[in-house]
PDB file of C-alpha atoms in Angstrom:
ATOM      1  CA  MET A   1     237.013  71.726  14.469  1.00 50.00           C
ATOM      2  CA  THR A   2     235.620  74.716  11.610  1.00 55.00           C
ATOM      3  CA  SER A   3     237.195  76.569   8.906  1.00 59.00           C
ATOM      4  CA  ALA A   4     236.103  80.087   7.698  1.00 56.00           C
ATOM      5  CA  ALA A   5     236.333  81.483   4.528  1.00 51.00           C
ATOM      6  CA  PRO A   6     239.029  84.847   4.467  1.00 46.00           C
ATOM      7  CA  SER A   7     237.292  88.259   4.266  1.00 41.00           C
ATOM      8  CA  PRO A   8     237.796  89.152   0.851  1.00 40.00           C
ATOM      9  CA  SER A   9     237.309  92.971   0.910  1.00 39.00           C
ATOM     10  CA  SER A  10     237.188  95.578   4.065  1.00 37.00           C
ATOM     11  CA  GLY A  11     233.177  95.587   2.635  1.00 41.00           C
ATOM     12  CA  ARG A  12     232.745  92.001   3.509  1.00 43.00           C
ATOM     13  CA  HIS A  13     230.656  91.290   6.594  1.00 41.00           C
ATOM     14  CA  ASP A  14     229.630  87.553   7.082  1.00 52.00           C
ATOM     15  CA  VAL A  15     232.111  84.582   6.211  1.00 76.00           C
ATOM     16  CA  LEU A  16     231.424  81.570   5.859  1.00 92.00           C
ATOM     17  CA  VAL A  17     232.011  78.608   8.867  1.00 95.00           C
ATOM     18  CA  ILE A  18     232.404  75.139   8.326  1.00 97.00           C
ATOM     19  CA  GLY A  19     231.631  73.284  11.354  1.00 96.00           C
ATOM     20  CA  GLY A  20     230.609  68.917  11.779  1.00 95.00           C
ATOM     21  CA  ARG A  21     231.049  65.808  13.497  1.00 96.00           C
ATOM     22  CA  MET A  22     232.482  62.690  12.420  1.00 96.00           C
ATOM     23  CA  ASP A  23     229.717  59.962  13.440  1.00 96.00           C
ATOM     24  CA  ALA A  24     231.030  57.182  12.348  1.00 95.00           C
ATOM     25  CA  ASP A  25     232.864  57.072   9.657  1.00 96.00           C
ATOM     26  CA  ARG A  26     230.217  59.667   8.113  1.00 97.00           C
ATOM     27  CA  ALA A  27     231.078  62.871   8.036  1.00 97.00           C
ATOM     28  CA  LEU A  28     228.194  66.018   8.620  1.00 98.00           C
ATOM     29  CA  LEU A  29     229.015  69.411   8.438  1.00 98.00           C
ATOM     30  CA  THR A  30     227.449  72.703   8.542  1.00 97.00           C
ATOM     31  CA  PRO A  31     228.151  75.558   6.639  1.00 97.00           C
ATOM     32  CA  ARG A  32     226.471  78.730   8.620  1.00 96.00           C
ATOM     33  CA  GLY A  33     226.742  81.990   6.696  1.00 93.00           C
ATOM     34  CA  GLU A  34     227.352  82.617   2.310  1.00 90.00           C
ATOM     35  CA  LEU A  35     228.580  81.408  -0.261  1.00 90.00           C
ATOM     36  CA  VAL A  36     230.430  83.952  -1.778  1.00 85.00           C
ATOM     37  CA  ARG A  37     234.264  84.468  -3.048  1.00 83.00           C
ATOM     38  CA  GLY A  38     236.903  82.020  -1.210  1.00 89.00           C
ATOM     39  CA  CYS A  39     234.582  79.773  -0.122  1.00 93.00           C
ATOM     40  CA  ALA A  40     234.732  76.856  -2.248  1.00 93.00           C
ATOM     41  CA  ASP A  41     238.880  77.319  -0.668  1.00 93.00           C
ATOM     42  CA  THR A  42     237.439  76.722   2.384  1.00 95.00           C
ATOM     43  CA  LEU A  43     235.680  74.374   1.962  1.00 96.00           C
ATOM     44  CA  ALA A  44     238.618  72.502   0.303  1.00 96.00           C
ATOM     45  CA  GLU A  45     240.418  73.332   4.151  1.00 96.00           C
ATOM     46  CA  LYS A  46     237.717  71.023   5.221  1.00 96.00           C
ATOM     47  CA  LEU A  47     237.284  68.452   3.540  1.00 97.00           C
ATOM     48  CA  ALA A  48     241.030  67.708   3.593  1.00 96.00           C
ATOM     49  CA  GLN A  49     241.068  68.004   7.590  1.00 96.00           C
ATOM     50  CA  LEU A  50     239.030  64.478   7.274  1.00 97.00           C
ATOM     51  CA  PRO A  51     240.062  61.357   8.538  1.00 96.00           C
ATOM     52  CA  ALA A  52     240.947  58.828   6.233  1.00 94.00           C
ATOM     53  CA  ARG A  53     238.270  56.693   7.768  1.00 95.00           C
ATOM     54  CA  THR A  54     235.259  58.851   6.241  1.00 97.00           C
ATOM     55  CA  ALA A  55     233.206  57.085   3.794  1.00 97.00           C
ATOM     56  CA  ARG A  56     230.452  59.669   3.533  1.00 97.00           C
ATOM     57  CA  VAL A  57     230.561  63.713   3.379  1.00 98.00           C
ATOM     58  CA  ASP A  58     227.170  65.029   4.368  1.00 98.00           C
ATOM     59  CA  LEU A  59     226.501  68.771   4.099  1.00 98.00           C
ATOM     60  CA  ASP A  60     224.026  70.886   5.558  1.00 98.00           C
ATOM     61  CA  MET A  61     223.021  73.940   3.683  1.00 97.00           C
ATOM     62  CA  SER A  62     219.621  75.152   5.929  1.00 96.00           C
ATOM     63  CA  GLY A  63     223.105  77.361   6.931  1.00 95.00           C
ATOM     64  CA  VAL A  64     224.122  79.303   3.909  1.00 95.00           C
ATOM     65  CA  ARG A  65     221.499  82.484   3.668  1.00 89.00           C
ATOM     66  CA  PHE A  66     223.175  83.715   0.358  1.00 86.00           C
ATOM     67  CA  MET A  67     224.774  82.332  -2.427  1.00 85.00           C
ATOM     68  CA  ASP A  68     226.404  84.461  -5.556  1.00 79.00           C
ATOM     69  CA  THR A  69     228.110  82.210  -8.675  1.00 75.00           C
ATOM     70  CA  ALA A  70     231.415  80.972  -6.394  1.00 79.00           C
ATOM     71  CA  GLY A  71     228.617  78.967  -4.404  1.00 85.00           C
ATOM     72  CA  LEU A  72     228.845  76.717  -7.990  1.00 84.00           C
ATOM     73  CA  ARG A  73     232.697  76.387  -7.636  1.00 88.00           C
ATOM     74  CA  PHE A  74     232.332  75.192  -3.641  1.00 94.00           C
ATOM     75  CA  LEU A  75     229.816  72.711  -5.084  1.00 93.00           C
ATOM     76  CA  ASP A  76     232.662  71.836  -7.833  1.00 91.00           C
ATOM     77  CA  VAL A  77     234.924  71.567  -5.045  1.00 95.00           C
ATOM     78  CA  LEU A  78     232.694  68.340  -2.772  1.00 95.00           C
ATOM     79  CA  ARG A  79     231.850  66.670  -5.709  1.00 93.00           C
ATOM     80  CA  ASP A  80     235.218  66.367  -7.240  1.00 94.00           C
ATOM     81  CA  HIS A  81     235.963  65.331  -3.107  1.00 96.00           C
ATOM     82  CA  GLY A  82     233.868  62.827  -3.788  1.00 95.00           C
ATOM     83  CA  ARG A  83     235.203  61.681  -7.111  1.00 93.00           C
ATOM     84  CA  ARG A  84     238.498  61.429  -6.417  1.00 94.00           C
ATOM     85  CA  ARG A  85     238.047  59.460  -3.322  1.00 94.00           C
ATOM     86  CA  SER A  86     234.616  57.166  -4.353  1.00 95.00           C
ATOM     87  CA  VAL A  87     231.875  58.863  -1.197  1.00 96.00           C
ATOM     88  CA  PRO A  88     229.014  59.472  -2.118  1.00 96.00           C
ATOM     89  CA  VAL A  89     228.732  62.989  -1.261  1.00 97.00           C
ATOM     90  CA  THR A  90     225.695  65.164  -0.438  1.00 97.00           C
ATOM     91  CA  ALA A  91     224.292  68.962  -0.119  1.00 97.00           C
ATOM     92  CA  THR A  92     220.803  69.328   1.786  1.00 97.00           C
ATOM     93  CA  ARG A  93     218.184  70.998   2.924  1.00 96.00           C
ATOM     94  CA  TRP A  94     218.961  74.293   0.741  1.00 96.00           C
ATOM     95  CA  SER A  95     216.168  77.108   1.627  1.00 92.00           C
ATOM     96  CA  GLY A  96     215.660  81.176   0.886  1.00 88.00           C
ATOM     97  CA  GLN A  97     217.818  82.544  -1.268  1.00 85.00           C
ATOM     98  CA  PRO A  98     221.235  79.900  -2.463  1.00 89.00           C
ATOM     99  CA  ARG A  99     217.141  77.723  -3.468  1.00 88.00           C
ATOM    100  CA  ARG A 100     216.410  80.046  -5.701  1.00 81.00           C
ATOM    101  CA  LEU A 101     219.379  79.977  -7.817  1.00 82.00           C
ATOM    102  CA  LEU A 102     220.002  76.503  -7.595  1.00 85.00           C
ATOM    103  CA  GLU A 103     216.112  77.112  -9.006  1.00 80.00           C
ATOM    104  CA  LEU A 104     217.771  79.531 -11.784  1.00 73.00           C
ATOM    105  CA  VAL A 105     220.716  77.525 -12.628  1.00 72.00           C
ATOM    106  CA  GLY A 106     218.378  74.170 -13.304  1.00 73.00           C
ATOM    107  CA  LEU A 107     219.867  72.335 -10.571  1.00 82.00           C
ATOM    108  CA  ASP A 108     217.727  69.996  -8.008  1.00 88.00           C
ATOM    109  CA  THR A 109     217.410  72.160  -5.394  1.00 91.00           C
ATOM    110  CA  THR A 110     216.930  68.598  -3.106  1.00 92.00           C
ATOM    111  CA  ASP A 111     220.911  67.818  -3.797  1.00 93.00           C
ATOM    112  CA  PRO A 112     222.113  69.525  -6.593  1.00 92.00           C
ATOM    113  CA  LEU A 113     224.848  67.116  -5.952  1.00 90.00           C
ATOM    114  CA  ARG A 114     222.298  64.749  -7.477  1.00 80.00           C
ATOM    115  CA  PRO A 115     222.855  63.066 -10.782  1.00 67.00           C
ATOM    116  CA  PRO A 116     220.192  64.085 -13.497  1.00 54.00           C
ATOM    117  CA  ARG A 117     218.226  62.047 -14.477  1.00 52.00           C
ATOM    118  CA  ARG A 118     218.222  59.883 -17.894  1.00 47.00           C
ATOM    119  CA  GLY A 119     218.938  62.430 -20.836  1.00 45.00           C
ATOM    120  CA  GLY A 120     220.467  64.660 -19.067  1.00 43.00           C
ATOM    121  CA  ALA A 121     217.414  66.881 -18.046  1.00 43.00           C
ATOM    122  CA  PRO A 122     217.828  68.496 -14.422  1.00 44.00           C
ATOM    123  CA  THR A 123     215.168  66.749 -12.105  1.00 42.00           C
ATOM    124  CA  PRO A 124     212.352  69.526 -12.435  1.00 44.00           C
ATOM    125  CA  SER A 125     211.330  71.824  -9.674  1.00 43.00           C
ATOM    126  CA  PRO A 126     207.366  71.318  -8.636  1.00 44.00           C
ATOM    127  CA  PRO A 127     205.329  74.010 -10.075  1.00 43.00           C
ATOM    128  CA  ALA A 128     203.658  76.468  -8.520  1.00 42.00           C
ATOM    129  CA  PRO A 129     200.251  75.822  -6.880  1.00 44.00           C
ATOM    130  CA  HIS A 130     198.722  78.402  -6.433  1.00 46.00           C
ATOM    131  CA  GLY A 131     198.280  79.906 -10.271  1.00 45.00           C
ATOM    132  CA  THR A 132     199.199  82.486 -12.468  1.00 52.00           C
ATOM    133  CA  ASP A 133     199.895  84.585  -9.385  1.00 55.00           C
ATOM    134  CA  ARG A 134     202.051  82.741  -7.548  1.00 48.00           C
ATOM    135  CA  ALA A 135     203.857  82.085 -10.082  1.00 50.00           C
ATOM    136  CA  HIS A 136     204.509  85.575 -11.263  1.00 56.00           C
ATOM    137  CA  MET A 137     205.764  86.248  -7.676  1.00 55.00           C
ATOM    138  CA  ALA A 138     208.612  83.350  -8.474  1.00 53.00           C
ATOM    139  CA  GLU A 139     209.443  84.896 -11.470  1.00 60.00           C
ATOM    140  CA  GLU A 140     209.788  88.342  -9.855  1.00 65.00           C
ATOM    141  CA  GLU A 141     212.078  86.821  -7.082  1.00 61.00           C
ATOM    142  CA  ILE A 142     213.953  85.414  -9.442  1.00 59.00           C
ATOM    143  CA  GLU A 143     214.353  88.563 -11.285  1.00 63.00           C
ATOM    144  CA  GLN A 144     215.677  89.965  -8.543  1.00 63.00           C
ATOM    145  CA  LEU A 145     218.106  88.299  -8.102  1.00 64.00           C
ATOM    146  CA  ARG A 146     219.711  88.217 -11.402  1.00 61.00           C
ATOM    147  CA  GLN A 147     219.556  91.267 -10.176  1.00 60.00           C
ATOM    148  CA  ALA A 148     221.665  90.717  -6.908  1.00 59.00           C
ATOM    149  CA  ILE A 149     224.299  89.071  -8.369  1.00 62.00           C
ATOM    150  CA  ALA A 150     224.952  91.469 -10.534  1.00 63.00           C
ATOM    151  CA  ALA A 151     225.099  94.017  -8.192  1.00 63.00           C
ATOM    152  CA  ARG A 152     226.605  92.197  -5.401  1.00 69.00           C
ATOM    153  CA  PRO A 153     229.745  94.774  -4.568  1.00 74.00           C
ATOM    154  CA  VAL A 154     227.340  97.631  -4.017  1.00 82.00           C
ATOM    155  CA  ILE A 155     224.876  95.990  -2.150  1.00 80.00           C
ATOM    156  CA  ASP A 156     226.856  94.669   0.053  1.00 80.00           C
ATOM    157  CA  ARG A 157     228.150  98.591   0.388  1.00 85.00           C
ATOM    158  CA  ALA A 158     224.697  99.293   1.515  1.00 88.00           C
ATOM    159  CA  ARG A 159     223.957  96.356   4.147  1.00 85.00           C
ATOM    160  CA  GLY A 160     226.732  96.910   5.701  1.00 86.00           C
ATOM    161  CA  ILE A 161     225.798 101.257   5.836  1.00 89.00           C
ATOM    162  CA  LEU A 162     221.905  99.608   7.258  1.00 89.00           C
ATOM    163  CA  MET A 163     223.407  97.547   9.531  1.00 87.00           C
ATOM    164  CA  ALA A 164     226.063 100.684  11.188  1.00 88.00           C
ATOM    165  CA  SER A 165     222.610 102.653  10.974  1.00 88.00           C
ATOM    166  CA  HIS A 166     220.553  99.968  12.931  1.00 87.00           C
ATOM    167  CA  GLY A 167     222.259  97.879  14.346  1.00 87.00           C
ATOM    168  CA  CYS A 168     220.713  94.927  12.717  1.00 86.00           C
ATOM    169  CA  SER A 169     221.902  91.725  10.965  1.00 85.00           C
ATOM    170  CA  SER A 170     223.322  91.726   7.173  1.00 80.00           C
ATOM    171  CA  ASP A 171     219.933  88.762   6.885  1.00 79.00           C
ATOM    172  CA  THR A 172     218.190  91.354   8.186  1.00 86.00           C
ATOM    173  CA  ALA A 173     219.414  94.186   5.320  1.00 87.00           C
ATOM    174  CA  TRP A 174     218.727  92.319   2.872  1.00 83.00           C
ATOM    175  CA  ARG A 175     215.174  91.382   3.683  1.00 85.00           C
ATOM    176  CA  VAL A 176     215.080  95.379   4.088  1.00 90.00           C
ATOM    177  CA  LEU A 177     216.851  96.663   0.797  1.00 89.00           C
ATOM    178  CA  ARG A 178     214.763  93.586  -1.335  1.00 85.00           C
ATOM    179  CA  GLU A 179     211.823  94.872   0.779  1.00 90.00           C
ATOM    180  CA  ALA A 180     212.382  98.176  -0.031  1.00 91.00           C
ATOM    181  CA  SER A 181     212.599  97.493  -4.486  1.00 88.00           C
ATOM    182  CA  GLN A 182     209.677  95.653  -4.349  1.00 88.00           C
ATOM    183  CA  LEU A 183     207.369  98.450  -2.173  1.00 91.00           C
ATOM    184  CA  SER A 184     209.131 100.744  -4.270  1.00 90.00           C
ATOM    185  CA  GLY A 185     208.907  98.739  -7.716  1.00 88.00           C
ATOM    186  CA  THR A 186     213.284 100.425  -8.149  1.00 85.00           C
ATOM    187  CA  GLY A 187     215.377  97.853  -8.595  1.00 82.00           C
ATOM    188  CA  LEU A 188     217.639  96.372  -6.582  1.00 79.00           C
ATOM    189  CA  ARG A 189     221.086  98.207  -7.621  1.00 81.00           C
ATOM    190  CA  THR A 190     219.304 101.327  -7.191  1.00 84.00           C
ATOM    191  CA  VAL A 191     218.293 101.383  -3.662  1.00 88.00           C
ATOM    192  CA  ALA A 192     221.943 100.213  -2.671  1.00 87.00           C
ATOM    193  CA  ALA A 193     223.302 102.927  -3.952  1.00 85.00           C
ATOM    194  CA  ALA A 194     220.639 105.207  -3.129  1.00 84.00           C
ATOM    195  CA  VAL A 195     221.343 104.152   0.721  1.00 86.00           C
ATOM    196  CA  THR A 196     225.215 103.729   0.120  1.00 84.00           C
ATOM    197  CA  ALA A 197     224.865 107.333  -1.857  1.00 79.00           C
ATOM    198  CA  GLY A 198     222.710 109.181   0.954  1.00 70.00           C
ATOM    199  CA  ALA A 199     225.339 107.804   3.566  1.00 68.00           C
ATOM    200  CA  GLY A 200     228.015 110.478   2.507  1.00 62.00           C
ATOM    201  CA  ARG A 201     227.399 114.139   4.068  1.00 56.00           C
ATOM    202  CA  ALA A 202     227.750 115.452   0.177  1.00 55.00           C
ATOM    203  CA  GLY A 203     225.686 112.488  -1.345  1.00 59.00           C
ATOM    204  CA  PRO A 204     222.393 113.328  -2.975  1.00 65.00           C
ATOM    205  CA  ARG A 205     219.115 112.011  -1.041  1.00 72.00           C
ATOM    206  CA  PRO A 206     217.717 109.276  -2.173  1.00 73.00           C
ATOM    207  CA  PRO A 207     214.082 109.743  -4.292  1.00 81.00           C
ATOM    208  CA  GLU A 208     210.838 110.206  -1.915  1.00 85.00           C
ATOM    209  CA  GLU A 209     209.358 107.171  -3.223  1.00 89.00           C
ATOM    210  CA  VAL A 210     212.172 104.505  -2.593  1.00 87.00           C
ATOM    211  CA  ARG A 211     212.755 106.776   0.642  1.00 85.00           C
ATOM    212  CA  GLU A 212     209.389 106.019   1.809  1.00 90.00           C
ATOM    213  CA  ALA A 213     209.891 102.543   0.992  1.00 91.00           C
ATOM    214  CA  LEU A 214     213.250 102.475   3.184  1.00 88.00           C
ATOM    215  CA  ALA A 215     211.203 103.692   5.546  1.00 88.00           C
ATOM    216  CA  THR A 216     208.268 100.843   5.372  1.00 91.00           C
ATOM    217  CA  ALA A 217     210.157  97.816   4.922  1.00 91.00           C
ATOM    218  CA  LEU A 218     213.168  99.622   8.735  1.00 88.00           C
ATOM    219  CA  ALA A 219     209.758  99.225  10.237  1.00 90.00           C
ATOM    220  CA  ARG A 220     208.505  95.484   9.727  1.00 89.00           C
ATOM    221  CA  HIS A 221     211.919  94.318   9.993  1.00 86.00           C
ATOM    222  CA  LEU A 222     213.781  96.126  12.902  1.00 83.00           C
ATOM    223  CA  PRO A 223     212.032  96.418  16.050  1.00 70.00           C
TER     224      PRO A 223
END
């Protein structure tokens, strides 16, 4: 059985679906989609459906492709469930943008539910292994993440336009926007706003550097 988050607005193109199975008295849950508004309620419903004999809950987060700050509430629900039922809970195998958000807020990227080290400090992420260039790239990516969270509504609309115009997936549309931002040296919010405005008949054409960056990104990510 799976649980799915309701679409909070007509601009949403992805839902969170939580699949899973029981392995003896251990629940293995597999969220797929995005941790956005409504995701905590979806998890709460799924946890409430678990058999009474459940003695452990493990979440494989590898299928989660985007997370905003609502995803932190998702983790709170899982943590509270473990405390109320006195059972171990984990959320592991984070990757991509959700992992970056965990880094940004100082949580353990291996398992953000893991208790912090003595003294209250979170387990630090390992340092970039290839010097200042790699560190600088990480800083740029985190800054883009901050912009993405703040500009989520306009980015959602831009992703929807790209998906409808080019028949691509939500993940691909996100990569196109992010790469166009990098190539043009323009903020992610600005790129998304240009895509949205350019889709209207009377909308202004995006700046030339943004158009060129979008064309390059689309050529790279679409067949």
